[in-house]
């Protein structure tokens, strides 16, 4: 395929639910990984209860479900480098970025230097980012 | 479906992927590859072992593009390209090597 | 007639906990499970409602659901008791009836 002809759209995946109470979080993650093959401009948002998806130290043996939280660390390998966390959602839940996984990507063009994928944004800043998208998928 | 190794039976799905990845043993990979008519070499094992480590860490089998890039970083540029990987695993590096590694079919396998 | 109320939805997503607290009578018990465990945490927007209700309702939270979500028992609000599955069964057996708020 000729890269020059390819239309790159801005796709956003909006995650607003806790990880294990419903199937949404896992489904979203799988869709993101599959869609990453299409070389689009992808960003992820974790807002409202979605911030719980990125909690550190998840341990699901006792509830008999697969712990898919380690998979978020692979997003960088899939060239997903923009992950927005809404600050107000953390505040309302008594959480801070320290409670969440520290997601990074390696910049191939910069000798594989590790860079932060996570961007802490305010509600107003997030509204701006959403406004710039071509497509927003809601989970 | 099932695969027999050393008198023991291991359940697989209809495409030959191991049903329970905790049952995996190196002998299973050897048996699967032998059945496909292409016995495993050191080079194959490098990739199979890499996939198992990747799954252990991230709980997914990587898409082929991700695998290629990661192999290149870990084992050198001459191995981190589709040509090299497809020569080793002609049925598709992610699919075939994941099967030997006892992993589920890769997410994002299109 | 002491009743056990179970809430399995996050108070941020549904008003199940709010309705439960409004209608649960003094002397009853509330057990937070699944996404409901979020309601047991310290320092959230909903912590005060739970603390106020504690005056005459006893609160429990299911440990395995906390662990699954990476929520530490250390961050469970004062006065809420963490129970395991057998504790859940005991609570159900000790109470006259169980009301599930979905």
Tab-separated table of C-alpha atoms in Angstrom:
chain	number	residue	atom	x	y	z
A	1	UNK	CA	0.000	0.000	0.000
A	2	UNK	CA	1.176	3.499	-0.771
A	3	UNK	CA	1.388	5.366	2.495
A	4	UNK	CA	0.855	8.662	0.759
A	5	UNK	CA	-2.662	7.668	-0.229
A	6	UNK	CA	-3.680	6.551	3.192
A	7	UNK	CA	-6.221	8.576	5.069
A	8	UNK	CA	-5.348	8.814	8.733
A	9	UNK	CA	-8.257	9.545	11.014
A	10	UNK	CA	-8.312	10.398	14.670
A	11	UNK	CA	-9.922	7.582	16.637
A	12	UNK	CA	-10.663	7.902	20.321
A	13	UNK	CA	-11.680	5.106	22.674
A	14	UNK	CA	-13.594	6.418	25.671
A	15	UNK	CA	-13.491	4.129	28.720
A	16	UNK	CA	-15.901	4.963	31.514
A	17	UNK	CA	-16.541	1.739	33.429
A	18	UNK	CA	-14.805	-0.325	36.100
A	19	UNK	CA	-12.866	-3.362	34.822
A	20	UNK	CA	-14.693	-6.487	36.055
A	21	UNK	CA	-18.333	-5.603	36.726
A	22	UNK	CA	-19.136	-5.620	33.010
A	23	UNK	CA	-17.382	-6.849	29.869
A	24	UNK	CA	-16.916	-3.322	28.443
A	25	UNK	CA	-13.354	-2.716	29.644
A	26	UNK	CA	-11.993	-5.973	28.238
A	27	UNK	CA	-13.927	-5.570	24.988
A	28	UNK	CA	-12.573	-2.059	24.555
A	29	UNK	CA	-9.016	-3.252	25.092
A	30	UNK	CA	-9.419	-6.020	22.512
A	31	UNK	CA	-10.923	-3.674	19.952
A	32	UNK	CA	-8.073	-1.223	20.527
A	33	UNK	CA	-5.450	-3.936	19.967
A	34	UNK	CA	-7.145	-5.190	16.812
A	35	UNK	CA	-7.727	-1.717	15.385
A	36	UNK	CA	-4.098	-0.781	16.067
A	37	UNK	CA	-3.220	-2.764	12.928
A	38	UNK	CA	-4.839	-0.058	10.794
A	39	UNK	CA	-2.267	2.665	11.504
A	40	UNK	CA	-4.664	5.360	12.548
A	41	UNK	CA	-4.182	8.184	15.037
A	42	UNK	CA	-5.417	6.464	18.188
A	43	UNK	CA	-6.000	7.835	21.652
A	44	UNK	CA	-7.549	6.349	24.766
A	45	UNK	CA	-9.453	8.137	27.472
A	46	UNK	CA	-10.057	6.886	30.986
A	47	UNK	CA	-12.721	8.947	32.719
A	48	UNK	CA	-15.422	8.431	35.356
A	49	UNK	CA	-15.184	4.839	36.683
A	50	UNK	CA	-12.909	4.040	33.724
A	51	UNK	CA	-9.949	5.284	35.766
A	52	UNK	CA	-10.263	2.101	37.851
A	53	UNK	CA	-9.211	0.046	34.807
A	54	UNK	CA	-5.645	1.276	35.231
A	55	UNK	CA	-5.344	0.608	38.980
A	56	UNK	CA	-2.069	-1.020	40.036
A	57	UNK	CA	-1.968	-4.342	41.896
A	58	UNK	CA	-5.139	-5.895	40.504
A	59	UNK	CA	-5.446	-9.500	41.601
A	60	UNK	CA	-8.392	-11.491	40.286
A	61	UNK	CA	-7.679	-15.098	41.373
A	62	UNK	CA	-10.441	-15.063	43.970
A	63	UNK	CA	-13.155	-13.796	41.630
A	64	UNK	CA	-12.176	-16.314	38.952
A	65	UNK	CA	-11.684	-13.829	36.118
A	66	UNK	CA	-8.686	-13.094	33.929
A	67	UNK	CA	-6.611	-10.148	35.145
A	68	UNK	CA	-6.121	-8.197	31.931
A	69	UNK	CA	-4.497	-5.176	33.561
A	70	UNK	CA	-0.938	-6.205	32.494
A	71	UNK	CA	-2.040	-5.845	28.870
A	72	UNK	CA	-2.271	-2.043	29.173
A	73	UNK	CA	1.550	-2.019	29.390
A	74	UNK	CA	1.682	-3.518	25.892
A	75	UNK	CA	-0.193	-0.578	24.335
A	76	UNK	CA	3.109	1.185	23.688
A	77	UNK	CA	4.231	-1.768	21.537
A	78	UNK	CA	1.048	-1.257	19.507
A	79	UNK	CA	2.027	2.383	18.885
A	80	UNK	CA	-0.671	3.704	21.172
A	81	UNK	CA	1.011	6.642	22.798
A	82	UNK	CA	-1.798	8.955	23.850
A	83	UNK	CA	-3.656	7.981	26.974
A	84	UNK	CA	-5.707	10.688	28.642
A	85	UNK	CA	-6.820	10.517	32.251
A	86	UNK	CA	-9.403	12.995	33.472
A	87	UNK	CA	-8.167	14.627	36.663
A	88	UNK	CA	-11.614	15.371	38.093
A	89	UNK	CA	-12.523	11.676	37.836
A	90	UNK	CA	-9.481	10.787	39.957
A	91	UNK	CA	-10.247	13.532	42.485
A	92	UNK	CA	-13.863	12.455	42.954
A	93	UNK	CA	-12.632	8.954	43.766
A	94	UNK	CA	-9.880	10.002	46.152
A	95	UNK	CA	-7.289	8.696	43.666
A	96	UNK	CA	-4.144	10.156	42.134
A	97	UNK	CA	-1.869	9.162	39.250
A	98	UNK	CA	0.267	7.255	41.789
A	99	UNK	CA	-2.572	4.741	42.149
A	100	UNK	CA	-2.493	3.982	38.409
A	101	UNK	CA	-0.081	2.010	36.247
A	102	UNK	CA	2.705	4.071	34.726
A	103	UNK	CA	2.314	3.482	30.982
A	104	UNK	CA	5.211	4.223	28.627
A	105	UNK	CA	6.169	3.761	25.015
A	106	UNK	CA	9.570	3.442	23.407
A	107	UNK	CA	10.327	6.031	20.766
A	108	UNK	CA	11.870	4.175	17.835
A	109	UNK	CA	13.085	7.441	16.302
A	110	UNK	CA	14.832	8.465	19.503
A	111	UNK	CA	16.998	5.396	20.213
A	112	UNK	CA	14.083	3.614	21.951
A	113	UNK	CA	13.910	6.230	24.684
A	114	UNK	CA	11.046	5.566	27.090
A	115	UNK	CA	8.415	8.255	27.109
A	116	UNK	CA	5.199	8.762	29.054
A	117	UNK	CA	1.963	7.731	27.376
A	118	UNK	CA	-0.237	9.063	30.148
A	119	UNK	CA	-1.501	12.625	30.036
A	120	UNK	CA	-3.396	13.949	33.024
A	121	UNK	CA	-5.967	16.418	31.682
A	122	UNK	CA	-8.671	18.567	33.200
A	123	UNK	CA	-12.301	18.193	32.188
A	124	UNK	CA	-12.007	21.293	29.966
A	125	UNK	CA	-8.825	20.052	28.294
A	126	UNK	CA	-10.420	16.672	27.682
A	127	UNK	CA	-13.421	18.347	26.057
A	128	UNK	CA	-10.980	20.016	23.647
A	129	UNK	CA	-9.280	16.728	22.773
A	130	UNK	CA	-12.647	15.030	22.183
A	131	UNK	CA	-13.681	17.879	19.948
A	132	UNK	CA	-10.682	17.241	17.644
A	133	UNK	CA	-11.581	13.584	16.980
A	134	UNK	CA	-13.032	12.128	13.819
A	135	UNK	CA	-14.541	9.161	15.623
A	136	UNK	CA	-15.170	8.453	19.305
A	137	UNK	CA	-15.947	4.895	20.390
A	138	UNK	CA	-17.683	4.707	23.737
A	139	UNK	CA	-17.206	1.827	26.137
B	1	UNK	CA	-9.427	-32.178	19.168
B	2	UNK	CA	-6.409	-33.342	21.083
B	3	UNK	CA	-2.693	-33.928	20.655
B	4	UNK	CA	-0.886	-36.993	22.015
B	5	UNK	CA	2.572	-36.643	23.521
B	6	UNK	CA	4.348	-39.370	25.512
B	7	UNK	CA	1.081	-41.210	25.970
B	8	UNK	CA	-0.668	-38.167	27.392
B	9	UNK	CA	-3.506	-36.372	25.670
B	10	UNK	CA	-3.754	-32.567	25.524
B	11	UNK	CA	-6.946	-30.852	24.484
B	12	UNK	CA	-6.742	-28.336	21.621
B	13	UNK	CA	-9.251	-26.255	19.673
B	14	UNK	CA	-10.198	-27.049	16.074
B	15	UNK	CA	-7.160	-25.155	14.772
B	16	UNK	CA	-4.745	-27.014	17.036
B	17	UNK	CA	-4.221	-24.325	19.696
B	18	UNK	CA	-3.723	-25.729	23.174
B	19	UNK	CA	-6.885	-25.363	25.290
B	20	UNK	CA	-5.057	-24.785	28.586
B	21	UNK	CA	-1.819	-22.884	28.272
B	22	UNK	CA	-0.715	-24.055	31.709
B	23	UNK	CA	-0.382	-27.563	30.275
B	24	UNK	CA	2.339	-26.476	27.848
B	25	UNK	CA	5.643	-28.348	27.769
B	26	UNK	CA	8.520	-27.995	25.288
B	27	UNK	CA	7.770	-31.535	24.048
B	28	UNK	CA	4.374	-30.301	22.865
B	29	UNK	CA	5.965	-27.664	20.650
B	30	UNK	CA	8.308	-30.278	19.225
B	31	UNK	CA	5.408	-32.644	18.534
B	32	UNK	CA	3.294	-29.955	16.863
B	33	UNK	CA	6.161	-28.847	14.631
B	34	UNK	CA	7.044	-32.425	13.711
B	35	UNK	CA	3.398	-33.017	12.787
B	36	UNK	CA	3.588	-29.943	10.528
B	37	UNK	CA	6.653	-31.498	8.858
B	38	UNK	CA	9.081	-28.773	9.918
B	39	UNK	CA	11.060	-29.688	13.055
B	40	UNK	CA	12.067	-26.852	15.353
B	41	UNK	CA	15.584	-25.414	15.244
B	42	UNK	CA	17.361	-23.067	17.674
B	43	UNK	CA	16.068	-20.140	15.631
B	44	UNK	CA	12.480	-21.330	16.009
B	45	UNK	CA	12.927	-21.778	19.735
B	46	UNK	CA	14.163	-18.202	20.112
B	47	UNK	CA	10.837	-16.974	18.778
B	48	UNK	CA	8.701	-19.505	20.663
B	49	UNK	CA	10.407	-18.654	23.944
B	50	UNK	CA	10.105	-14.962	23.227
B	51	UNK	CA	6.350	-15.340	22.737
B	52	UNK	CA	5.965	-17.201	26.011
B	53	UNK	CA	7.849	-14.450	27.842
B	54	UNK	CA	5.717	-11.794	26.155
B	55	UNK	CA	2.530	-13.557	27.187
B	56	UNK	CA	3.788	-14.013	30.732
B	57	UNK	CA	4.359	-10.273	31.025
B	58	UNK	CA	1.404	-8.812	29.105
B	59	UNK	CA	-1.201	-11.611	29.053
B	60	UNK	CA	-1.600	-11.412	25.278
B	61	UNK	CA	0.016	-12.914	22.223
B	62	UNK	CA	1.398	-9.983	20.220
B	63	UNK	CA	0.203	-9.111	16.723
B	64	UNK	CA	2.762	-9.971	14.026
B	65	UNK	CA	3.794	-6.345	13.555
B	66	UNK	CA	4.468	-6.008	17.262
B	67	UNK	CA	6.293	-9.317	17.329
B	68	UNK	CA	8.537	-8.293	14.442
B	69	UNK	CA	9.495	-5.019	16.074
B	70	UNK	CA	10.095	-6.605	19.474
B	71	UNK	CA	12.200	-9.440	18.015
B	72	UNK	CA	14.288	-6.863	16.175
B	73	UNK	CA	14.938	-5.026	19.369
B	74	UNK	CA	15.773	-8.114	21.371
B	75	UNK	CA	17.535	-10.397	18.897
B	76	UNK	CA	18.889	-7.921	16.367
B	77	UNK	CA	17.744	-6.220	13.160
B	78	UNK	CA	18.605	-9.187	10.932
B	79	UNK	CA	15.912	-11.165	12.757
B	80	UNK	CA	13.391	-8.403	13.254
B	81	UNK	CA	11.857	-8.515	9.804
B	82	UNK	CA	8.960	-10.347	8.209
B	83	UNK	CA	11.152	-12.199	5.729
B	84	UNK	CA	13.190	-13.896	8.432
B	85	UNK	CA	10.126	-14.719	10.536
B	86	UNK	CA	8.057	-16.001	7.611
B	87	UNK	CA	10.927	-18.258	6.558
B	88	UNK	CA	10.891	-19.782	10.018
B	89	UNK	CA	7.101	-19.927	10.264
B	90	UNK	CA	5.604	-20.048	6.766
B	91	UNK	CA	2.022	-20.271	8.100
B	92	UNK	CA	2.444	-16.836	9.661
B	93	UNK	CA	4.922	-16.125	12.452
B	94	UNK	CA	2.386	-14.995	15.038
B	95	UNK	CA	-0.159	-17.716	14.352
B	96	UNK	CA	2.144	-20.684	13.940
B	97	UNK	CA	4.692	-19.773	16.595
B	98	UNK	CA	1.906	-18.963	19.073
B	99	UNK	CA	0.461	-22.383	18.493
B	100	UNK	CA	3.793	-24.043	19.266
B	101	UNK	CA	4.152	-21.801	22.320
B	102	UNK	CA	0.794	-22.979	23.626
B	103	UNK	CA	-0.702	-19.488	23.468
B	104	UNK	CA	-4.111	-18.440	22.186
B	105	UNK	CA	-4.304	-17.102	18.639
B	106	UNK	CA	-2.944	-13.549	18.684
B	107	UNK	CA	-5.327	-10.685	19.331
B	108	UNK	CA	-5.458	-8.507	16.269
B	109	UNK	CA	-4.766	-11.324	13.864
B	110	UNK	CA	-6.307	-10.021	10.655
C	1	UNK	CA	-36.615	-8.018	60.867
C	2	UNK	CA	-33.058	-7.269	60.000
C	3	UNK	CA	-32.422	-7.253	56.307
C	4	UNK	CA	-29.187	-7.622	54.372
C	5	UNK	CA	-28.923	-5.250	51.430
C	6	UNK	CA	-26.398	-6.000	48.701
C	7	UNK	CA	-25.206	-3.353	46.257
C	8	UNK	CA	-23.143	-4.423	43.243
C	9	UNK	CA	-23.037	-1.187	41.212
C	10	UNK	CA	-20.617	1.709	41.505
C	11	UNK	CA	-22.234	4.768	43.130
C	12	UNK	CA	-20.638	6.841	40.361
C	13	UNK	CA	-22.508	4.960	37.675
C	14	UNK	CA	-25.878	4.139	39.212
C	15	UNK	CA	-27.963	5.384	42.099
C	16	UNK	CA	-28.381	1.878	43.594
C	17	UNK	CA	-26.350	2.726	46.700
C	18	UNK	CA	-28.155	6.024	47.160
C	19	UNK	CA	-31.570	4.326	46.912
C	20	UNK	CA	-30.450	1.560	49.230
C	21	UNK	CA	-29.273	4.021	51.875
C	22	UNK	CA	-32.492	5.988	51.561
C	23	UNK	CA	-34.686	2.939	52.137
C	24	UNK	CA	-32.663	0.664	54.420
C	25	UNK	CA	-34.076	0.676	57.943
C	26	UNK	CA	-32.052	1.160	61.097
C	27	UNK	CA	-30.462	-2.099	62.220
C	28	UNK	CA	-30.074	-3.532	58.737
C	29	UNK	CA	-26.784	-4.348	57.024
C	30	UNK	CA	-25.319	-3.327	53.655
C	31	UNK	CA	-22.816	-5.521	51.819
C	32	UNK	CA	-20.946	-3.943	48.903
C	33	UNK	CA	-19.886	-6.398	46.188
C	34	UNK	CA	-18.550	-6.351	42.586
C	35	UNK	CA	-18.449	-2.716	41.344
C	36	UNK	CA	-20.304	-1.749	44.497
C	37	UNK	CA	-16.987	-1.981	46.404
C	38	UNK	CA	-16.137	1.441	45.043
C	39	UNK	CA	-18.689	2.801	47.516
C	40	UNK	CA	-16.593	1.512	50.415
C	41	UNK	CA	-13.525	3.572	49.640
C	42	UNK	CA	-12.234	6.524	51.668
C	43	UNK	CA	-12.088	10.012	50.280
C	44	UNK	CA	-14.605	9.721	47.439
C	45	UNK	CA	-17.499	11.980	46.554
C	46	UNK	CA	-19.820	9.405	48.143
C	47	UNK	CA	-17.870	8.704	51.340
C	48	UNK	CA	-19.900	11.148	53.414
C	49	UNK	CA	-23.249	9.545	52.527
C	50	UNK	CA	-21.931	6.179	53.641
C	51	UNK	CA	-20.395	7.613	56.828
C	52	UNK	CA	-23.703	9.285	57.702
C	53	UNK	CA	-25.641	6.062	57.145
C	54	UNK	CA	-23.275	4.172	59.426
C	55	UNK	CA	-24.976	5.694	62.439
C	56	UNK	CA	-27.632	2.978	62.304
C	57	UNK	CA	-26.628	0.574	59.498
C	58	UNK	CA	-23.667	-1.815	59.542
C	59	UNK	CA	-21.486	-1.928	56.421
C	60	UNK	CA	-19.490	-4.767	54.877
C	61	UNK	CA	-17.427	-5.036	51.702
C	62	UNK	CA	-16.368	-8.165	49.810
C	63	UNK	CA	-12.558	-8.528	49.915
C	64	UNK	CA	-12.055	-10.532	46.698
C	65	UNK	CA	-13.810	-7.795	44.704
C	66	UNK	CA	-11.556	-5.146	46.254
C	67	UNK	CA	-8.442	-7.156	45.409
C	68	UNK	CA	-9.521	-7.790	41.831
C	69	UNK	CA	-9.796	-4.053	41.288
C	70	UNK	CA	-6.499	-3.153	42.924
C	71	UNK	CA	-8.320	-1.391	45.782
C	72	UNK	CA	-6.425	-1.686	49.038
C	73	UNK	CA	-8.140	-2.683	52.280
C	74	UNK	CA	-6.180	0.177	53.842
C	75	UNK	CA	-8.290	2.597	51.832
C	76	UNK	CA	-11.611	1.182	52.939
C	77	UNK	CA	-13.527	3.743	54.977
C	78	UNK	CA	-13.428	3.526	58.771
C	79	UNK	CA	-16.207	1.323	60.155
C	80	UNK	CA	-16.685	-0.896	57.090
C	81	UNK	CA	-15.783	-4.528	57.684
C	82	UNK	CA	-14.037	-6.525	54.951
C	83	UNK	CA	-15.465	-10.052	54.518
C	84	UNK	CA	-14.608	-13.006	52.282
C	85	UNK	CA	-17.041	-15.322	50.482
C	86	UNK	CA	-17.777	-17.367	53.589
C	87	UNK	CA	-18.427	-14.104	55.443
C	88	UNK	CA	-20.921	-13.270	52.686
C	89	UNK	CA	-22.690	-16.591	53.310
C	90	UNK	CA	-22.724	-15.977	57.068
C	91	UNK	CA	-24.264	-12.541	56.562
C	92	UNK	CA	-26.947	-13.966	54.291
C	93	UNK	CA	-27.729	-16.673	56.842
C	94	UNK	CA	-27.801	-14.274	59.808
C	95	UNK	CA	-30.348	-11.963	58.251
C	96	UNK	CA	-34.038	-12.551	57.761
C	97	UNK	CA	-33.921	-11.701	54.099
C	98	UNK	CA	-31.633	-10.365	51.404
C	99	UNK	CA	-32.439	-7.448	49.154
C	100	UNK	CA	-30.225	-7.035	46.077
C	101	UNK	CA	-29.974	-3.504	44.672
C	102	UNK	CA	-29.061	-3.853	41.022
